[in-house]
Short mmCIF file of C-alpha atoms in Angstrom, two decimals:
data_model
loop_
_atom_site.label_atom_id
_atom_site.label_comp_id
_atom_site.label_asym_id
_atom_site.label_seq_id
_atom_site.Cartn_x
_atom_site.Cartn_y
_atom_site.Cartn_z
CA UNK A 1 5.99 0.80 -10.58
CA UNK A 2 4.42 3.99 -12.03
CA UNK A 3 0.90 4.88 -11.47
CA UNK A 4 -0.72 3.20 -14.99
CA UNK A 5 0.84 -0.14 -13.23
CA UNK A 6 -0.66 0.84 -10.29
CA UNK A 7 -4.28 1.00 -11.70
CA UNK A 8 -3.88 -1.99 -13.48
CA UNK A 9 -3.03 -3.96 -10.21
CA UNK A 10 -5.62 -2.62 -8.05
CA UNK A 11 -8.55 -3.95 -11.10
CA UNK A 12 -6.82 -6.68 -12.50
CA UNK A 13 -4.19 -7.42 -10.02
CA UNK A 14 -4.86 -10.66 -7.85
CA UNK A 15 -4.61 -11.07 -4.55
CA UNK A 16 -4.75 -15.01 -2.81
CA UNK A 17 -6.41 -16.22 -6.32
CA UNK A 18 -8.45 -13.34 -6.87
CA UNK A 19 -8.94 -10.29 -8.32
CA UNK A 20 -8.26 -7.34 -6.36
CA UNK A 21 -11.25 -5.15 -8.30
CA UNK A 22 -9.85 -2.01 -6.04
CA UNK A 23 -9.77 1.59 -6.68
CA UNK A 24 -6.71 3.42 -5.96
CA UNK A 25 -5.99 6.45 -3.97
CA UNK A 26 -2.88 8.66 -4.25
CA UNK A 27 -0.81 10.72 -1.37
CA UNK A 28 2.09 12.70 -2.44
CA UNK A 29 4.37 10.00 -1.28
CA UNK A 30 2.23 6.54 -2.04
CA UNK A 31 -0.27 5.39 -4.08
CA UNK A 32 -3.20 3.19 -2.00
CA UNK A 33 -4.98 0.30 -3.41
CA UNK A 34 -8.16 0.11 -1.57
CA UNK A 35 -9.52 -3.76 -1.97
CA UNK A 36 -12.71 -5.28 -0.63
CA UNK A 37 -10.65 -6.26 3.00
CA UNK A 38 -7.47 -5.42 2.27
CA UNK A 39 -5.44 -2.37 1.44
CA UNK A 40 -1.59 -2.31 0.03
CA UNK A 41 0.23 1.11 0.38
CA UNK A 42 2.86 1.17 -2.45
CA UNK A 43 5.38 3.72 -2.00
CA UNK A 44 5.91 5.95 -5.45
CA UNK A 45 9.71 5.40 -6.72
CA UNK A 46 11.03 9.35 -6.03
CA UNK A 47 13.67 11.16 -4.03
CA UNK A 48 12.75 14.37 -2.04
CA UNK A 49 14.82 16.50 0.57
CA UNK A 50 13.53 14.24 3.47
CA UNK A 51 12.73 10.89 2.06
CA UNK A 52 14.56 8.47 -1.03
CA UNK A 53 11.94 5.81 -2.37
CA UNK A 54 14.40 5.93 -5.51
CA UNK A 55 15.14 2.12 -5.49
CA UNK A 56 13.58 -0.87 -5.17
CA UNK A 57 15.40 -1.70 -2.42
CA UNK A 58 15.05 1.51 -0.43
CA UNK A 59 11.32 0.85 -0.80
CA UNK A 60 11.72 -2.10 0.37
CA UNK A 61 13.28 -1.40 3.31
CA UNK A 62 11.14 2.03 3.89
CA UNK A 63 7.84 -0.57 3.73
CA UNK A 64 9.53 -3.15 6.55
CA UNK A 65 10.60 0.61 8.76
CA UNK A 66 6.74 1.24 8.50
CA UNK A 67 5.07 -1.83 9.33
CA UNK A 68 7.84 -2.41 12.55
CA UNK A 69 6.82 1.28 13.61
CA UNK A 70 3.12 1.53 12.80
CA UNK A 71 2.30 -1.90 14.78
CA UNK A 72 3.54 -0.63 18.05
CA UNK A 73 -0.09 1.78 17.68
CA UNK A 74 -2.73 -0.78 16.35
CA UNK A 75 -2.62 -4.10 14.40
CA UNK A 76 -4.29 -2.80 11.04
CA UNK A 77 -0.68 -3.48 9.96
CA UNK A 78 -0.34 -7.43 8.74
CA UNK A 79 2.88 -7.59 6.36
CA UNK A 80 5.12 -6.52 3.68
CA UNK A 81 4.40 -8.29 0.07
CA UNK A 82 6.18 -8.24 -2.74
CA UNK A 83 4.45 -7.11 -6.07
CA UNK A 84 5.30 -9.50 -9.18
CA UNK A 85 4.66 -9.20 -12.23
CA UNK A 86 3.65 -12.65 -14.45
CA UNK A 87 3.09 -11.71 -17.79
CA UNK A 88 1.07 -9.08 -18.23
CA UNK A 89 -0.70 -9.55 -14.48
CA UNK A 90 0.51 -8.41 -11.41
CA UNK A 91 0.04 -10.61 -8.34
CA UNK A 92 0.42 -9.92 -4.69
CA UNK A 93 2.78 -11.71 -2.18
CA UNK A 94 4.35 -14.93 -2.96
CA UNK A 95 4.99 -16.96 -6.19
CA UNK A 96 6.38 -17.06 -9.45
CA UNK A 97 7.33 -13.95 -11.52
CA UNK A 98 9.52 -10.68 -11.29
CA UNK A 99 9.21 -9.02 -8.39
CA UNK A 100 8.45 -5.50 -9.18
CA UNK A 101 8.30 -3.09 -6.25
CA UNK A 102 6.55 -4.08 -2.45
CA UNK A 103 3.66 -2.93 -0.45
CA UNK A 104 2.77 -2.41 3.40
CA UNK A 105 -0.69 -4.82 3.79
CA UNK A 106 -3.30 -3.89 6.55
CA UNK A 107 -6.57 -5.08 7.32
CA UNK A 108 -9.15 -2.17 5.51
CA UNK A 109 -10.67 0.61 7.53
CA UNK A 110 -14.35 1.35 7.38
CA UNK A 111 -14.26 4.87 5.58
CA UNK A 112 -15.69 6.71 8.79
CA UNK A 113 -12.84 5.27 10.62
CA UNK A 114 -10.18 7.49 8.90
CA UNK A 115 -8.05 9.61 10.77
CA UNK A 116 -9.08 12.77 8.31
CA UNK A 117 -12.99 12.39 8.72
CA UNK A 118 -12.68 11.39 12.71
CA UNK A 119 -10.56 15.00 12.90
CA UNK A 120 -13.54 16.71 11.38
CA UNK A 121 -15.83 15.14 13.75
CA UNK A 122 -13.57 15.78 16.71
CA UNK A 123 -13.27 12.28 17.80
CA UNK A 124 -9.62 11.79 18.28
CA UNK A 125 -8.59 11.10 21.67
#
């Protein structure tokens, strides 16, 4: 996927029937598709010094080494989905159409909750 795609799934994209209407947010490794409940971290298809994301199925496999080692720490972490593409629409997890790339699921954060604005507030422990 490339990051127009990426837009277009997180507004148009569906997700159990519906549309995702989600705004997306970019790290230098992922782009993050922020839904009403539900969040998909898509890993962006590139090949650095210390990672390869280059192929589908490296992504693939990178998304299933994440979810198996985040969920030892909390269970925000629910899945691995594959993206397909019908037509013109892309749709999350199962079904009919191409699949195009795949995505870590968890359960979405309230904003305060994340790890950069409990930092600032000193509230790790």
């Amino acid at each position: 996927m490339n990051e127009s795609d990426v837009i277009s799934l997180a507004k148009e994209g569906v997700y159990k029937g519906n549309k995702l209407k989600g705004r997306v947010e970019e790290t230098h490794i992922s782009w993050i598709v922020l839904g009403k409940r539900v969040v998909f971290k898509i890993k962006k298809p590139i090949k650095l010094s210390f990672l390869d994301f280059s192929t589908l199925s490296k992504r693939k496999q990178m998304c299933y080494n994440e979810l198996r080692l985040n969920a030892r720490f909390t269970d925000i972490y629910q899945a691995v989905v594959p993206l397909r593409r019908v037509h013109a629409r892309f749709i999350v997890g199962g079904g009919a159409g191409k699949i195009v790339d795949y995505a870590v699921q968890s359960r979405r954060l309230q904003t305060s909750r994340r790890m950069d604005h409990v930092l600032k507030r000193k509230e790790v422990t």
